[in-house]
């Protein structure tokens, strides 16, 4: 290299010093810090750095070679070459920084993956710990979801939204029913929520809303009053708002034994309907004059029983106009005398015919009271010796005594009974035994009920008793007595609105029917009594073991005896008529309130002609599902009741299920 070239190179190197570019101190420190944090890729980082150094050294070697070859280039061209070399070095640093950024992103992803794995392992251990308490339970996907924190929080949020929506739409209910699953199921399906509190008007500190599916609880922060109140207890109406709906009425007198008798007796004085066509005669011993009225009725019934005995003994009935021959009369008399020996455990006593005359007089007076006819039709007049007459009556009916010369009075008895039958609708159900049923005024479910046929025994009862005429000739199914429970719903009193449920059930006695015994097991059909008794071994095999029939089964039985038409032509119309008249009579005493409703249960007995007779009305009847028949009736009835009470208000054309609107006073 000549001297000129050396000087030129020395000048260039002095102005633009060329040396190996190493990372400055700060860059080295950053690389070392990043190198320590990257645990998984130290080798890759070093290789990348070495590659960058090799690229720089190669470039510098190229520049030196070019500078030696091109000594004659001017200073400006050498400066441009140096600038290009520096830009390439800067580009290599940018590549390194991009790679470091990629490594850092990978590290963050790995850290997130590790945290997710730890959380999943913790959830798995928690679910394993909870399921260990019940080793027999299989772990299902739904249960895994339940214990997932995200799912639980999501469910809580959904339930909170549902509660807020229901409160805004006024769909909050409260109930104290112990077995209210049917009511709750129907309301929850309609978007209602249940207020859980000791009372319906409890404050926020005692109010909780509970998710029926997952069990989440929400504590109320402010006072929330239910829009629907379902209770079996009495509700103080002054505590309710006008828009609150409740299943409660005040002063429904017809739901008590004495109240039903009282309201029907008062109502018949102000209307044309006759309660004696659907309600047996009844007397309340709490009233001063009621006991004497009962004694007169007992005497009249005994007199009618003597006339019926005369017709039956001599082979004639009210429906049969054929008088039997003398020989047939003697056979009937012999049968009667033999029955008397069996019942009296000795020779039969002969009662004089004066008892028939006395019976005719009593019945004639009774006919006059009913029809206000002239006294010319009275067979004979005189004062009736009640004590002597009742004593002879007991001899005939209770001890099987025979009446002298009874055949002479057959025509008189028949004519008078036919007249009485036209004005006394209960003549056919009275029978001959003069049996009455005594009921405690304030008890239910058949407690304390007894059948009695002795006047002195009945009159010894106190003021807390109600005495009702027993139906001695009831309709029997396979020789067994039964009654029918019919439900109906009232949604308003002004105007009176009555809904009749189309399904009902029959309750059978556990013993075959007979009037020779006045045992409660034979004559009282309440399920609360019969479920404690054993069925008689001589019962008909077609009778149900649980002593209960669905109304559809009863209709099938009517078809087997060729009376399928009486259900729609006699039974159903008779029950509707009785309920409408009774509720009309009751309405005047009810304390009225809008937005109230309730379910009632009425008990009916049927005569031999299928005519229904109302026995009593139950307020808030028990609808527990104790039998297979109740399982068929109760759930759909509760659902249909909610349709009437809730859905019908918004849509009068909605489906109301088994309920039929039988009366609405416009």
XYZ file of C-alpha atoms in Angstrom:
666
model
C 0.000 0.000 0.000
C 1.551 3.319 -1.042
C 1.916 6.341 1.159
C -0.953 8.260 -0.419
C -3.371 5.462 0.144
C -2.340 5.049 3.752
C -2.863 8.739 4.425
C -6.223 8.678 2.733
C -7.350 5.672 4.752
C -6.081 7.268 7.932
C -8.155 10.340 7.208
C -11.273 8.329 6.476
C -10.870 6.197 9.576
C -10.356 9.298 11.669
C -13.541 10.921 10.364
C -15.583 7.712 10.349
C -14.074 5.302 12.824
C -14.770 1.652 12.002
C -14.838 -0.766 14.874
C -16.759 -3.909 15.807
C -20.208 -2.896 17.027
C -21.068 -4.507 20.277
C -24.287 -3.975 22.231
C -24.031 -1.041 24.541
C -24.080 -1.514 28.267
C -27.775 -0.877 28.640
C -28.624 -3.370 25.895
C -26.425 -5.978 27.563
C -28.218 -5.489 30.880
C -31.625 -5.859 29.206
C -30.541 -9.035 27.441
C -29.214 -10.490 30.704
C -32.498 -9.731 32.556
C -34.540 -11.275 29.770
C -32.166 -14.208 29.669
C -32.778 -14.945 33.360
C -36.582 -14.749 32.947
C -36.635 -17.086 29.985
C -36.106 -20.435 31.669
C -37.140 -22.593 28.818
C -35.187 -21.089 25.877
C -31.672 -19.971 26.979
C -29.956 -21.841 24.155
C -32.132 -20.278 21.459
C -31.417 -16.769 22.716
C -27.631 -17.335 22.724
C -27.685 -18.831 19.238
C -29.611 -15.846 17.970
C -27.075 -13.442 19.475
C -24.117 -15.372 18.015
C -25.758 -15.342 14.612
C -26.170 -11.578 14.808
C -22.472 -11.148 15.722
C -21.396 -13.343 12.820
C -23.499 -11.320 10.426
C -21.902 -8.090 11.694
C -18.351 -9.442 11.458
C -18.911 -10.705 7.927
C -20.216 -7.323 6.908
C -17.208 -5.537 8.437
C -14.793 -7.873 6.630
C -16.545 -7.106 3.373
C -16.253 -3.387 3.988
C -12.462 -3.652 4.687
C -11.933 -5.651 1.519
C -13.873 -3.163 -0.523
C -12.027 -0.279 1.018
C -8.621 -1.830 0.121
C -9.690 -2.538 -3.423
C -11.361 0.800 -4.036
C -8.724 3.142 -2.665
C -9.446 5.617 -5.348
C -13.034 6.186 -4.302
C -13.857 9.574 -3.017
C -14.679 10.358 0.611
C -18.366 10.834 -0.108
C -18.835 7.360 -1.560
C -17.091 5.800 1.450
C -19.444 7.708 3.766
C -22.505 6.323 1.987
C -21.125 2.790 2.336
C -20.606 3.329 6.053
C -24.224 4.597 6.487
C -25.603 1.513 4.734
C -23.542 -0.754 6.998
C -24.937 1.007 10.100
C -28.536 0.634 8.836
C -28.021 -3.093 8.382
C -26.755 -3.361 11.943
C -29.842 -1.510 13.211
C -32.063 -3.906 11.236
C -30.434 -6.858 12.980
C -31.245 -5.269 16.355
C -34.932 -4.889 15.335
C -35.084 -8.580 14.414
C -33.714 -9.455 17.827
C -36.302 -7.264 19.621
C -39.168 -8.895 17.653
C -37.956 -12.338 18.635
C -37.722 -11.273 22.275
C -41.346 -9.990 22.108
C -42.512 -13.356 20.714
C -40.734 -15.206 23.526
C -42.380 -12.976 26.135
C -45.854 -13.655 24.634
C -45.210 -17.396 24.781
C -44.202 -17.075 28.430
C -47.453 -15.252 29.276
C -49.543 -17.940 27.542
C -47.760 -20.655 29.487
C -48.379 -18.778 32.759
C -52.126 -18.480 31.940
C -52.289 -22.186 31.092
C -50.675 -23.090 34.409
C -53.201 -20.950 36.372
C -56.116 -22.543 34.492
C -54.791 -26.019 35.278
C -54.452 -25.147 38.964
C -58.057 -23.802 39.093
C -59.400 -26.873 37.343
C -57.527 -29.139 39.748
C -58.933 -27.210 42.723
C -62.523 -27.518 41.409
C -62.021 -31.216 40.840
C -60.749 -31.718 44.391
C -63.733 -29.775 45.791
C -66.262 -31.852 43.841
C -64.481 -35.033 44.904
C -64.609 -33.911 48.528
C -68.367 -33.177 48.318
C -69.277 -36.367 46.521
C -67.265 -38.405 49.006
C -70.041 -37.883 51.575
C -72.383 -39.904 49.354
C -70.339 -42.668 47.732
C -73.401 -44.204 46.119
C -74.163 -41.096 44.056
C -72.820 -41.046 40.516
C -71.116 -37.838 39.424
C -73.104 -36.424 36.522
C -72.205 -33.622 34.100
C -75.043 -31.532 35.562
C -73.479 -31.848 38.997
C -70.101 -30.791 37.678
C -71.804 -27.743 36.248
C -73.448 -27.041 39.572
C -70.097 -26.837 41.345
C -68.530 -24.696 38.685
C -68.083 -21.209 40.052
C -68.998 -19.549 36.798
C -72.211 -21.603 36.456
C -73.269 -20.890 40.049
C -72.749 -17.174 39.630
C -74.623 -17.239 36.335
C -77.552 -19.106 37.946
C -77.678 -16.644 40.821
C -77.775 -13.739 38.412
C -80.582 -15.385 36.428
C -82.608 -16.016 39.597
C -82.073 -12.444 40.786
C -83.352 -11.208 37.444
C -86.346 -13.505 37.712
C -87.186 -12.210 41.199
C -86.931 -8.597 40.032
C -89.146 -9.333 37.034
C -91.756 -11.153 39.154
C -91.876 -8.310 41.667
C -92.341 -5.802 38.863
C -95.159 -7.902 37.362
C -96.767 -8.454 40.802
C -96.204 -12.208 40.756
C -95.148 -12.929 44.337
C -97.032 -15.500 46.434
C -96.902 -16.669 50.042
C -98.366 -19.849 51.540
C -98.422 -21.703 54.830
C -99.627 -24.980 53.301
C -97.437 -27.817 54.510
C -98.220 -29.797 51.382
C -98.511 -27.150 48.715
C -96.402 -28.725 45.985
C -99.279 -28.676 43.504
C -99.974 -24.978 44.127
C -96.281 -24.050 44.016
C -95.655 -26.043 40.857
C -98.508 -24.313 39.056
C -97.497 -20.831 40.190
C -93.789 -21.277 39.450
C -94.617 -22.454 35.944
C -96.477 -19.146 35.472
C -93.413 -17.095 36.447
C -94.343 -16.471 40.086
C -91.812 -16.499 42.942
C -92.432 -17.615 46.516
C -91.881 -15.359 49.478
C -90.465 -17.463 52.310
C -91.380 -15.822 55.603
C -93.158 -16.745 58.864
C -96.110 -14.479 57.939
C -97.302 -12.997 54.677
C -96.625 -9.420 55.870
C -93.161 -10.122 57.353
C -90.507 -7.443 56.852
C -87.287 -7.639 54.812
C -85.223 -9.066 57.680
C -87.369 -12.215 57.720
C -88.018 -12.502 53.982
C -86.072 -14.827 51.697
C -86.507 -15.899 48.077
C -85.205 -19.353 47.251
C -84.441 -20.817 43.847
C -86.467 -24.075 43.687
C -84.012 -25.658 41.221
C -80.560 -24.860 42.614
C -81.380 -23.673 46.118
C -79.897 -20.190 45.805
C -81.247 -17.770 48.398
C -81.783 -14.056 48.039
C -82.355 -11.954 51.135
C -84.785 -9.117 50.554
C -83.412 -5.629 51.138
C -86.794 -3.919 51.270
C -90.386 -4.765 52.187
C -92.068 -6.996 49.587
C -95.746 -7.864 50.079
C -97.118 -10.927 48.242
C -99.774 -10.506 45.593
C -101.298 -13.955 46.286
C -101.817 -15.392 49.786
C -102.709 -19.072 50.223
C -103.496 -20.050 53.793
C -105.611 -22.410 55.884
C -105.821 -19.911 58.729
C -107.987 -16.898 59.205
C -106.683 -13.727 57.582
C -107.323 -10.304 59.071
C -108.781 -8.527 56.073
C -107.809 -5.058 57.308
C -104.146 -6.050 56.913
C -104.534 -6.679 53.171
C -104.208 -4.279 50.288
C -107.054 -4.097 47.806
C -105.015 -5.694 45.025
C -103.861 -8.675 47.131
C -105.606 -11.971 46.319
C -106.347 -14.430 49.122
C -108.250 -17.678 49.571
C -110.298 -16.514 52.514
C -113.858 -15.408 53.243
C -115.288 -14.144 56.512
C -118.590 -15.281 58.022
C -119.565 -18.060 55.630
C -122.208 -19.476 57.959
C -123.216 -22.353 55.702
C -119.919 -24.131 56.384
C -120.957 -24.988 59.951
C -123.623 -27.566 60.813
C -125.821 -25.161 62.733
C -125.167 -22.291 60.319
C -126.299 -24.312 57.305
C -129.547 -25.167 59.048
C -130.102 -21.562 60.086
C -129.418 -19.835 56.758
C -131.584 -22.258 54.785
C -134.461 -21.884 57.207
C -134.299 -18.094 57.045
C -133.824 -18.012 53.290
C -136.855 -20.186 52.519
C -139.077 -17.519 54.109
C -137.988 -14.907 51.565
C -137.964 -16.934 48.347
C -139.948 -19.549 46.481
C -137.384 -22.368 46.764
C -138.006 -25.111 49.299
C -134.841 -26.324 51.099
C -136.670 -29.499 52.134
C -136.241 -30.686 48.541
C -132.453 -30.996 48.930
C -131.607 -30.631 52.639
C -132.859 -33.033 55.372
C -134.741 -31.533 58.297
C -132.412 -30.193 60.945
C -132.749 -28.719 64.456
C -130.315 -26.671 66.550
C -130.615 -27.416 70.253
C -128.898 -24.120 71.046
C -132.191 -22.346 70.300
C -134.952 -22.299 72.917
C -137.842 -23.455 70.714
C -135.819 -25.883 68.582
C -136.069 -28.832 70.958
C -139.853 -28.648 71.125
C -140.010 -28.387 67.328
C -137.878 -31.512 67.133
C -140.212 -33.401 69.511
C -143.183 -32.535 67.292
C -141.275 -33.650 64.211
C -140.234 -36.897 65.906
C -143.885 -37.613 66.750
C -145.043 -36.825 63.215
C -142.313 -39.056 61.721
C -143.334 -41.882 64.082
C -146.958 -41.519 62.954
C -145.946 -41.705 59.274
C -143.842 -44.739 60.155
C -146.930 -46.491 61.602
C -148.892 -45.834 58.400
C -146.031 -47.201 56.289
C -145.842 -50.239 58.554
C -149.555 -50.901 57.956
C -149.093 -50.798 54.187
C -145.945 -52.930 54.226
C -147.414 -55.548 56.586
C -150.542 -55.873 54.468
C -148.591 -56.089 51.216
C -149.233 -52.647 49.821
C -147.005 -49.696 49.034
C -147.419 -46.163 47.792
C -146.431 -47.279 44.287
C -148.506 -50.477 44.274
C -152.299 -50.167 44.128
C -152.950 -53.925 44.267
C -154.298 -55.136 47.617
C -153.107 -58.698 48.392
C -155.432 -61.582 49.137
C -156.355 -62.672 52.681
C -153.917 -65.593 52.503
C -151.027 -63.274 51.543
C -151.962 -60.980 54.433
C -151.804 -63.889 56.885
C -148.372 -64.882 55.544
C -147.109 -61.319 55.955
C -148.492 -61.221 59.484
C -146.803 -64.504 60.337
C -143.486 -63.174 59.063
C -143.924 -60.025 61.145
C -144.713 -62.070 64.274
C -141.649 -64.231 63.752
C -139.482 -61.110 63.392
C -140.956 -59.821 66.635
C -139.946 -62.987 68.494
C -136.395 -62.663 67.170
C -136.041 -58.958 68.026
C -137.762 -59.127 71.420
C -136.234 -62.475 72.397
C -139.658 -63.721 73.474
C -143.363 -63.869 72.528
C -144.544 -60.951 70.431
C -146.755 -58.360 72.065
C -149.974 -57.235 70.433
C -150.507 -53.493 70.277
C -154.129 -52.263 70.049
C -155.324 -50.599 66.887
C -155.621 -47.279 68.670
C -152.045 -46.583 67.658
C -153.127 -46.501 64.007
C -155.947 -44.073 64.787
C -153.576 -41.828 66.691
C -151.100 -41.959 63.812
C -153.820 -40.953 61.349
C -154.752 -37.975 63.509
C -151.167 -36.780 63.804
C -150.598 -37.092 60.050
C -153.838 -35.276 59.304
C -152.830 -32.355 61.502
C -149.460 -32.296 59.772
C -151.106 -32.270 56.366
C -153.272 -29.361 57.440
C -150.233 -27.417 58.567
C -148.579 -27.997 55.192
C -151.566 -27.278 52.958
C -153.922 -25.191 55.165
C -156.825 -27.407 54.137
C -160.206 -27.389 55.854
C -160.743 -29.406 58.986
C -163.469 -31.444 57.213
C -160.822 -33.871 55.988
C -159.684 -34.694 59.513
C -160.612 -38.274 60.321
C -160.962 -37.792 64.004
C -160.222 -35.086 66.490
C -158.914 -35.261 69.982
C -155.889 -34.709 72.093
C -152.946 -36.988 71.281
C -151.323 -38.750 74.214
C -147.760 -38.421 72.945
C -146.126 -40.430 75.728
C -148.426 -43.427 75.275
C -148.205 -43.220 71.505
C -144.391 -43.164 71.485
C -144.278 -46.116 73.889
C -146.493 -48.232 71.585
C -144.464 -47.080 68.601
C -141.270 -48.427 70.229
C -142.983 -51.757 70.788
C -143.802 -52.057 67.096
C -140.604 -50.700 65.581
C -137.928 -51.639 68.115
C -139.336 -54.856 69.566
C -141.372 -56.229 66.662
C -144.859 -56.062 68.187
C -147.925 -56.565 65.972
C -150.902 -54.178 65.631
C -154.421 -55.521 65.931
C -156.766 -55.304 62.910
C -154.276 -53.301 60.866
C -155.855 -54.500 57.617
C -158.956 -52.361 58.259
C -156.913 -49.172 57.912
C -154.988 -49.947 54.734
C -157.063 -47.671 52.501
C -157.058 -44.781 54.979
C -153.331 -45.036 55.424
C -152.711 -45.225 51.694
C -154.847 -42.186 50.866
C -153.327 -40.046 53.576
C -149.759 -41.000 52.693
C -150.384 -40.156 49.033
C -151.581 -36.678 50.071
C -148.572 -36.209 52.316
C -146.218 -37.345 49.599
C -147.349 -34.526 47.319
C -146.472 -31.846 49.882
C -143.667 -33.518 51.842
C -140.636 -34.208 49.598
C -138.844 -36.094 52.399
C -141.524 -38.704 53.002
C -139.697 -41.368 50.983
C -136.374 -41.007 52.790
C -137.857 -41.090 56.311
C -138.482 -44.817 56.519
C -140.159 -46.429 59.541
C -137.421 -46.532 62.205
C -137.403 -42.763 62.943
C -133.597 -42.577 63.035
C -131.877 -39.229 63.563
C -128.209 -38.348 63.355
C -126.676 -36.130 66.050
C -123.649 -33.970 65.253
C -121.468 -31.771 67.467
C -121.821 -28.213 66.273
C -118.121 -27.341 66.145
C -116.419 -30.609 65.176
C -115.462 -31.959 61.760
C -114.215 -35.145 60.044
C -117.054 -37.209 61.501
C -116.020 -36.797 65.130
C -118.827 -37.294 67.635
C -121.457 -38.223 65.036
C -123.953 -40.858 66.170
C -127.228 -42.306 64.931
C -130.076 -42.352 67.499
C -133.726 -43.440 67.465
C -134.805 -42.840 71.068
C -136.595 -39.567 71.849
C -135.441 -39.376 75.452
C -131.844 -40.079 74.467
C -131.875 -37.369 71.824
C -133.513 -34.767 74.041
C -130.810 -35.308 76.664
C -128.252 -33.725 74.345
C -126.999 -30.255 75.234
C -126.945 -26.944 73.429
C -123.807 -27.806 71.438
C -125.579 -30.397 69.310
C -127.382 -30.390 65.980
C -129.891 -33.114 65.126
C -130.619 -33.977 61.493
C -133.020 -36.473 59.977
C -131.218 -39.612 58.881
C -131.899 -40.911 55.360
C -133.171 -44.411 56.093
C -133.583 -45.427 52.476
C -130.307 -44.428 50.802
C -128.994 -45.536 47.439
C -126.643 -48.491 47.979
C -123.781 -49.853 45.886
C -123.391 -53.600 46.323
C -125.390 -53.372 49.558
C -123.093 -50.717 51.059
C -123.803 -47.095 51.974
C -121.730 -44.280 50.457
C -121.673 -40.508 50.134
C -120.150 -38.202 47.520
C -117.728 -35.298 48.000
C -118.301 -32.560 45.425
C -115.917 -29.582 45.205
C -116.927 -26.134 44.047
C -115.163 -22.768 43.868
C -116.443 -19.286 44.640
C -114.517 -16.363 43.153
C -116.907 -13.547 44.056
C -120.023 -12.869 46.141
C -121.202 -9.682 44.412
C -121.944 -10.821 41.793
C -122.194 -14.361 43.164
C -119.922 -16.531 40.987
C -119.930 -20.326 41.476
C -117.665 -22.804 39.668
C -118.613 -26.513 39.764
C -115.873 -29.140 39.405
C -116.811 -32.001 37.100
C -114.859 -34.715 38.953
C -115.778 -35.992 42.410
C -115.227 -39.063 44.564
C -117.337 -41.535 46.564
C -116.587 -42.649 50.146
C -117.823 -46.092 51.180
C -118.645 -47.564 54.536
C -116.541 -50.507 55.651
C -119.653 -52.491 56.742
C -122.757 -53.675 54.836
C -125.793 -51.463 55.311
C -128.423 -52.392 57.903
C -130.857 -50.500 60.134
C -130.784 -53.170 62.833
C -127.519 -51.703 64.079
C -126.780 -47.998 64.518
C -123.026 -48.486 64.573
C -120.997 -45.535 63.280
C -118.908 -47.844 61.085
C -122.047 -48.645 59.083
C -123.715 -45.261 58.804
C -120.924 -42.632 58.794
C -118.849 -42.656 55.609
C -116.230 -40.017 56.481
C -112.827 -41.223 55.317
C -111.216 -40.004 58.550
C -113.317 -42.616 60.389
C -113.421 -45.441 57.863
C -109.642 -45.532 57.300
C -109.209 -46.644 60.927
C -111.622 -49.573 60.539
C -111.274 -52.981 58.934
C -113.502 -53.885 56.033
C -116.137 -56.499 56.766
C -115.225 -59.943 55.380
C -118.701 -60.383 53.869
C -118.499 -57.250 51.732
C -118.974 -57.499 47.989
C -115.647 -58.190 46.207
C -116.240 -55.371 43.699
C -116.041 -52.745 46.428
C -112.698 -50.886 46.668
C -110.290 -51.879 49.406
C -109.501 -48.222 50.188
C -113.248 -47.403 50.332
C -113.105 -44.729 47.670
C -114.257 -44.447 44.061
C -113.685 -41.862 41.374
C -116.922 -40.456 39.927
C -116.033 -42.104 36.617
C -116.116 -45.504 38.335
C -119.548 -44.702 39.757
C -120.801 -43.817 36.284
C -119.531 -47.166 35.051
C -121.478 -48.858 37.847
C -124.641 -46.985 36.810
C -124.168 -48.361 33.307
C -124.008 -51.919 34.656
C -127.406 -51.510 36.362
C -128.963 -49.789 33.347
C -129.165 -46.321 34.937
C -126.460 -44.489 33.015
C -128.798 -41.579 32.209
C -129.460 -40.600 35.849
C -125.995 -39.037 36.273
C -126.669 -36.250 33.776
C -130.431 -36.039 34.249
C -130.885 -36.295 38.058
C -127.639 -36.362 40.055
C -125.645 -33.488 38.508
C -128.632 -31.081 38.140
C -129.744 -31.866 41.699
C -126.321 -31.107 43.176
C -125.993 -27.854 41.201
C -129.408 -26.712 42.308
C -128.650 -27.440 45.977
C -125.336 -25.544 45.877
C -126.774 -22.507 44.091
C -129.654 -22.163 46.554
C -127.376 -22.653 49.552
C -124.835 -20.075 48.421
C -127.608 -17.577 47.694
C -128.841 -18.028 51.242
C -125.305 -17.631 52.628
C -124.310 -14.530 50.674
C -126.206 -12.090 52.896
C -124.006 -12.893 55.916
C -120.602 -12.957 54.213
C -118.210 -10.088 54.877
C -117.535 -9.002 51.332
C -114.082 -8.329 49.919
C -112.963 -8.135 46.313
C -110.047 -10.318 45.125
C -110.982 -13.234 47.389
C -111.744 -16.836 46.493
C -111.904 -20.229 48.136
C -112.579 -23.905 47.558
C -115.485 -25.681 49.257
C -116.363 -29.337 49.664
C -120.002 -30.452 49.787
C -121.163 -33.904 50.931
C -124.168 -35.503 49.235
C -126.173 -38.633 49.935
C -128.575 -40.143 47.410
C -132.020 -41.594 47.909
C -133.262 -44.754 46.247
C -134.587 -42.594 43.410
C -131.070 -41.087 42.874
C -132.174 -37.736 44.288
C -129.144 -35.950 45.890
C -129.436 -34.673 49.464
C -127.001 -32.104 50.830
C -125.551 -33.175 54.176
C -123.023 -30.430 54.917
C -120.495 -28.042 53.366
C -116.811 -28.011 54.305
C -114.792 -24.781 54.250
C -111.194 -25.325 53.064
C -111.669 -29.091 52.675
C -108.718 -31.411 53.023
C -107.169 -32.309 49.668
C -104.375 -34.554 50.879
C -103.454 -37.343 48.475
C -104.034 -40.284 50.821
C -105.482 -42.658 48.234
C -105.038 -43.453 44.570
C -108.330 -41.700 43.821
C -107.141 -38.477 45.451
C -103.938 -38.634 43.392
C -106.120 -38.607 40.273
C -108.313 -35.716 41.416
C -106.208 -33.256 43.432
C -103.299 -32.265 41.092
C -105.475 -31.450 38.060
C -108.056 -29.736 40.285
C -105.395 -27.436 41.782
C -104.080 -26.588 38.311
C -107.617 -25.868 37.073
C -108.273 -23.710 40.126
C -105.236 -21.563 39.279
C -106.570 -21.244 35.756
C -109.841 -19.841 37.094
C -108.299 -17.553 39.714
C -105.294 -16.237 37.730
C -105.577 -16.974 34.009
C -109.305 -16.262 33.675
C -108.861 -12.671 34.874
C -106.552 -11.861 31.983
C -108.280 -14.029 29.393
C -111.986 -14.906 29.894
C -111.740 -17.306 26.941
C -108.922 -19.381 28.433
C -109.201 -23.074 29.209
C -110.497 -23.552 32.780
C -110.092 -27.336 32.792
C -112.646 -29.266 34.838
C -114.416 -26.236 36.327
C -117.774 -25.143 34.971
C -119.336 -21.761 35.650
C -122.810 -22.766 36.862
C -123.989 -19.459 38.274
C -123.116 -15.777 37.946
C -125.581 -13.185 39.081
C -125.596 -10.221 36.718
